[in-house]
mmCIF file of C-alpha atoms and ligand atoms in Angstrom:
data_model
loop_
_atom_site.group_PDB
_atom_site.id
_atom_site.type_symbol
_atom_site.label_atom_id
_atom_site.label_comp_id
_atom_site.label_asym_id
_atom_site.label_seq_id
_atom_site.Cartn_x
_atom_site.Cartn_y
_atom_site.Cartn_z
ATOM 1 C CA MET A 28 12.578 25.869 75.379
ATOM 2 C CA GLU A 29 10.846 23.698 72.810
ATOM 3 C CA LYS A 30 7.382 24.858 73.806
ATOM 4 C CA VAL A 31 6.406 27.609 76.188
ATOM 5 C CA LYS A 32 3.850 26.355 78.713
ATOM 6 C CA ILE A 33 1.054 28.674 79.810
ATOM 7 C CA VAL A 34 -1.009 27.250 82.674
ATOM 8 C CA TYR A 35 -4.173 29.008 83.769
ATOM 9 C CA TRP A 36 -7.538 28.842 85.491
ATOM 10 C CA SER A 37 -10.433 30.968 84.255
ATOM 11 C CA SER A 38 -14.148 30.926 84.906
ATOM 12 C CA THR A 39 -15.625 33.615 82.672
ATOM 13 C CA GLY A 40 -12.844 33.836 80.101
ATOM 14 C CA ASN A 41 -10.977 37.013 81.097
ATOM 15 C CA THR A 42 -7.842 35.278 82.337
ATOM 16 C CA GLU A 43 -8.151 32.866 79.419
ATOM 17 C CA ALA A 44 -8.023 35.862 77.050
ATOM 18 C CA MET A 45 -4.816 36.947 78.795
ATOM 19 C CA ALA A 46 -3.395 33.438 78.398
ATOM 20 C CA ASN A 47 -4.194 33.595 74.687
ATOM 21 C CA ALA A 48 -2.378 36.934 74.434
ATOM 22 C CA VAL A 49 0.715 35.466 76.136
ATOM 23 C CA ALA A 50 0.543 32.605 73.609
ATOM 24 C CA ASP A 51 0.275 35.114 70.744
ATOM 25 C CA GLY A 52 3.460 36.806 71.982
ATOM 26 C CA VAL A 53 5.252 33.457 72.120
ATOM 27 C CA LYS A 54 4.168 32.684 68.562
ATOM 28 C CA GLU A 55 5.125 36.145 67.309
ATOM 29 C CA ALA A 56 8.610 35.455 68.670
ATOM 30 C CA GLY A 57 8.729 32.286 66.582
ATOM 31 C CA LYS A 58 8.204 29.690 69.317
ATOM 32 C CA GLU A 59 5.403 27.246 70.008
ATOM 33 C CA ALA A 60 3.013 27.898 72.904
ATOM 34 C CA GLU A 61 1.214 25.214 74.913
ATOM 35 C CA LEU A 62 -1.937 26.471 76.611
ATOM 36 C CA LEU A 63 -3.016 24.266 79.521
ATOM 37 C CA THR A 64 -5.852 24.637 81.983
ATOM 38 C CA VAL A 65 -4.529 23.886 85.442
ATOM 39 C CA ASP A 66 -6.558 20.664 85.763
ATOM 40 C CA ALA A 67 -4.763 19.282 82.684
ATOM 41 C CA VAL A 68 -1.174 20.147 83.544
ATOM 42 C CA ASP A 69 1.545 17.525 83.980
ATOM 43 C CA LYS A 70 3.392 18.841 87.014
ATOM 44 C CA ALA A 71 6.677 17.059 86.288
ATOM 45 C CA ALA A 72 6.718 18.284 82.685
ATOM 46 C CA LEU A 73 6.056 21.838 83.816
ATOM 47 C CA LEU A 74 8.792 21.731 86.440
ATOM 48 C CA ALA A 75 11.240 20.425 83.850
ATOM 49 C CA GLU A 76 11.069 23.858 82.181
ATOM 50 C CA PRO A 77 13.201 26.797 83.325
ATOM 51 C CA ALA A 78 10.397 29.273 82.666
ATOM 52 C CA PHE A 79 6.620 29.276 82.210
ATOM 53 C CA ALA A 80 3.499 31.372 82.715
ATOM 54 C CA LEU A 81 0.776 30.982 85.351
ATOM 55 C CA GLY A 82 -2.570 32.758 85.252
ATOM 56 C CA CYS A 83 -5.425 33.006 87.743
ATOM 57 C CA PRO A 84 -8.053 35.656 88.525
ATOM 58 C CA SER A 85 -8.692 37.138 91.935
ATOM 59 C CA MET A 86 -11.206 34.860 93.642
ATOM 60 C CA GLY A 87 -12.525 34.296 97.140
ATOM 61 C CA SER A 88 -11.392 37.426 98.929
ATOM 62 C CA GLU A 89 -8.216 38.429 97.081
ATOM 63 C CA GLN A 90 -7.161 34.809 96.768
ATOM 64 C CA LEU A 91 -6.231 32.302 94.104
ATOM 65 C CA GLU A 92 -9.098 30.077 92.976
ATOM 66 C CA GLU A 93 -9.326 27.585 95.822
ATOM 67 C CA ASP A 94 -10.271 24.225 94.251
ATOM 68 C CA GLU A 95 -7.670 23.878 91.497
ATOM 69 C CA MET A 96 -5.200 26.763 91.324
ATOM 70 C CA GLU A 97 -4.410 27.211 95.008
ATOM 71 C CA PRO A 98 -3.650 23.476 95.559
ATOM 72 C CA PHE A 99 -1.576 23.436 92.383
ATOM 73 C CA VAL A 100 0.476 26.478 93.398
ATOM 74 C CA ALA A 101 0.961 25.030 96.883
ATOM 75 C CA ASP A 102 2.091 21.777 95.270
ATOM 76 C CA ILE A 103 4.774 23.337 93.037
ATOM 77 C CA GLU A 104 5.877 25.999 95.515
ATOM 78 C CA GLY A 105 8.688 23.887 96.950
ATOM 79 C CA SER A 106 10.129 23.163 93.497
ATOM 80 C CA ILE A 107 10.215 26.545 91.742
ATOM 81 C CA SER A 108 13.443 27.986 93.090
ATOM 82 C CA GLY A 109 15.407 29.393 90.141
ATOM 83 C CA LYS A 110 12.432 29.370 87.761
ATOM 84 C CA GLN A 111 11.404 32.424 85.769
ATOM 85 C CA ILE A 112 7.658 32.865 85.869
ATOM 86 C CA VAL A 113 5.174 35.168 84.174
ATOM 87 C CA LEU A 114 2.122 35.733 86.382
ATOM 88 C CA PHE A 115 -1.119 37.137 85.003
ATOM 89 C CA GLY A 116 -4.779 37.349 85.909
ATOM 90 C CA SER A 117 -7.984 39.340 85.863
ATOM 91 C CA TYR A 118 -9.778 40.974 88.779
ATOM 92 C CA GLY A 119 -13.020 42.822 89.451
ATOM 93 C CA TRP A 120 -13.505 45.269 92.273
ATOM 94 C CA GLY A 121 -10.212 44.983 94.159
ATOM 95 C CA ASP A 122 -6.869 46.717 93.710
ATOM 96 C CA GLY A 123 -4.747 43.772 92.670
ATOM 97 C CA GLU A 124 -3.881 42.582 96.166
ATOM 98 C CA TRP A 125 -4.154 38.914 95.196
ATOM 99 C CA MET A 126 -1.515 39.397 92.495
ATOM 100 C CA ARG A 127 0.879 41.280 94.763
ATOM 101 C CA ASP A 128 0.544 38.443 97.288
ATOM 102 C CA TRP A 129 1.028 35.818 94.587
ATOM 103 C CA ALA A 130 4.163 37.490 93.178
ATOM 104 C CA GLU A 131 5.625 37.862 96.669
ATOM 105 C CA ARG A 132 4.874 34.207 97.392
ATOM 106 C CA MET A 133 6.642 33.054 94.216
ATOM 107 C CA GLU A 134 9.667 35.267 94.930
ATOM 108 C CA LYS A 135 9.850 33.936 98.493
ATOM 109 C CA ALA A 136 9.902 30.431 97.014
ATOM 110 C CA GLY A 137 13.008 31.445 95.061
ATOM 111 C CA ALA A 138 11.459 32.113 91.650
ATOM 112 C CA THR A 139 11.868 35.283 89.605
ATOM 113 C CA VAL A 140 8.655 36.953 88.512
ATOM 114 C CA ILE A 141 9.340 38.199 84.993
ATOM 115 C CA GLY A 142 8.804 41.960 84.826
ATOM 116 C CA GLY A 143 9.010 42.185 88.616
ATOM 117 C CA GLU A 144 5.241 41.972 89.094
ATOM 118 C CA GLY A 145 2.222 40.119 87.773
ATOM 119 C CA ILE A 146 0.180 41.421 84.841
ATOM 120 C CA ILE A 147 -3.351 42.324 85.881
ATOM 121 C CA ALA A 148 -6.454 43.265 83.909
ATOM 122 C CA ASN A 149 -9.688 44.711 85.239
ATOM 123 C CA GLU A 150 -12.280 42.163 84.009
ATOM 124 C CA GLU A 151 -11.833 41.725 80.224
ATOM 125 C CA PRO A 152 -8.226 42.611 79.274
ATOM 126 C CA ASP A 153 -7.983 45.960 77.470
ATOM 127 C CA ALA A 154 -5.478 46.751 74.715
ATOM 128 C CA ASP A 155 -2.782 47.683 77.230
ATOM 129 C CA ALA A 156 -3.163 44.441 79.190
ATOM 130 C CA VAL A 157 -3.136 42.420 75.960
ATOM 131 C CA LYS A 158 0.060 44.212 74.961
ATOM 132 C CA GLN A 159 1.703 43.457 78.309
ATOM 133 C CA CYS A 160 0.731 39.787 77.986
ATOM 134 C CA LYS A 161 2.158 39.592 74.469
ATOM 135 C CA GLU A 162 5.406 41.212 75.575
ATOM 136 C CA ALA A 163 5.661 38.720 78.424
ATOM 137 C CA GLY A 164 5.123 35.887 75.932
ATOM 138 C CA LYS A 165 7.947 37.235 73.797
ATOM 139 C CA LYS A 166 10.255 37.378 76.808
ATOM 140 C CA LEU A 167 9.395 33.788 77.704
ATOM 141 C CA ALA A 168 10.059 32.684 74.145
ATOM 142 C CA GLY A 169 13.529 34.205 74.359
ATOM 143 C CA LEU A 170 14.566 32.241 77.459
HETATM 144 C C1 LIG B 1 -16.435 34.021 93.667
HETATM 145 C C2 LIG B 1 -15.735 35.220 93.129
HETATM 146 C C3 LIG B 1 -14.844 35.900 93.938
HETATM 147 C C4 LIG B 1 -14.180 37.048 93.473
HETATM 148 N N1 LIG B 1 -13.329 37.725 94.316
HETATM 149 C C5 LIG B 1 -12.711 38.851 93.854
HETATM 150 C C6 LIG B 1 -11.836 39.589 94.703
HETATM 151 O O1 LIG B 1 -11.617 39.241 95.881
HETATM 152 N N2 LIG B 1 -11.271 40.706 94.203
HETATM 153 C C7 LIG B 1 -11.494 41.148 92.930
HETATM 154 O O2 LIG B 1 -10.923 42.169 92.517
HETATM 155 N N3 LIG B 1 -12.298 40.449 92.086
HETATM 156 C C8 LIG B 1 -12.901 39.328 92.514
HETATM 157 N N4 LIG B 1 -13.735 38.620 91.667
HETATM 158 C C9 LIG B 1 -13.913 39.081 90.285
HETATM 159 C C10 LIG B 1 -13.091 38.250 89.287
HETATM 160 O O3 LIG B 1 -11.725 38.238 89.653
HETATM 161 C C11 LIG B 1 -13.233 38.856 87.883
HETATM 162 O O4 LIG B 1 -14.571 38.800 87.467
HETATM 163 C C12 LIG B 1 -12.325 38.176 86.851
HETATM 164 O O5 LIG B 1 -12.418 38.907 85.643
HETATM 165 C C13 LIG B 1 -12.718 36.724 86.594
HETATM 166 O O6 LIG B 1 -11.755 36.180 85.731
HETATM 167 P P1 LIG B 1 -12.070 34.979 84.721
HETATM 168 O O7 LIG B 1 -12.998 35.553 83.641
HETATM 169 O O8 LIG B 1 -10.759 34.575 84.180
HETATM 170 O O9 LIG B 1 -12.749 33.908 85.510
HETATM 171 C C14 LIG B 1 -14.405 37.482 92.132
HETATM 172 C C15 LIG B 1 -15.302 36.783 91.322
HETATM 173 C C16 LIG B 1 -15.959 35.667 91.797
HETATM 174 C C17 LIG B 1 -16.899 34.927 90.883
#
């Protein structure tokens, strides 16, 4: 891939910090990263790629953010069969249910979730979460 696309939604910056860590991993692997908030993404350009990263925190009640991310995911869901996707996001008081649901949804749509599950961070990503995001970025860069 020419550029690795990392699409995310973030309100208070925690998922954005994870997106930045994925981008750092891509760059460390010698590739270019393109960070895009979900409102700015070109759907056709994203779906032209074999692999990309999607990030969203747990919102609502263990749901994707409803105004931008949920409609976007619903929109691409029918076109992601065969794609390799890194999922990541931050949460607060839950146990990561939204991410388990999201990963299952993407797998049901025929995509492969890189690493077998989404990367989650409790509020601000700690060193371990940052490391996982960077590793995921490196994997994406190698595809
Ligand atoms: C309206 C709203 C709903 C939320 N719902 C959940 C939830 O269901 N489960 C959970 O673990 N955290 C929930 N959170 C906490 C956020 O997921 C958490 O603060 C996260 O770090 C925000 O990520 P961001 O900084 O990328 O916006 C919610 C936060 C808000 C503002």
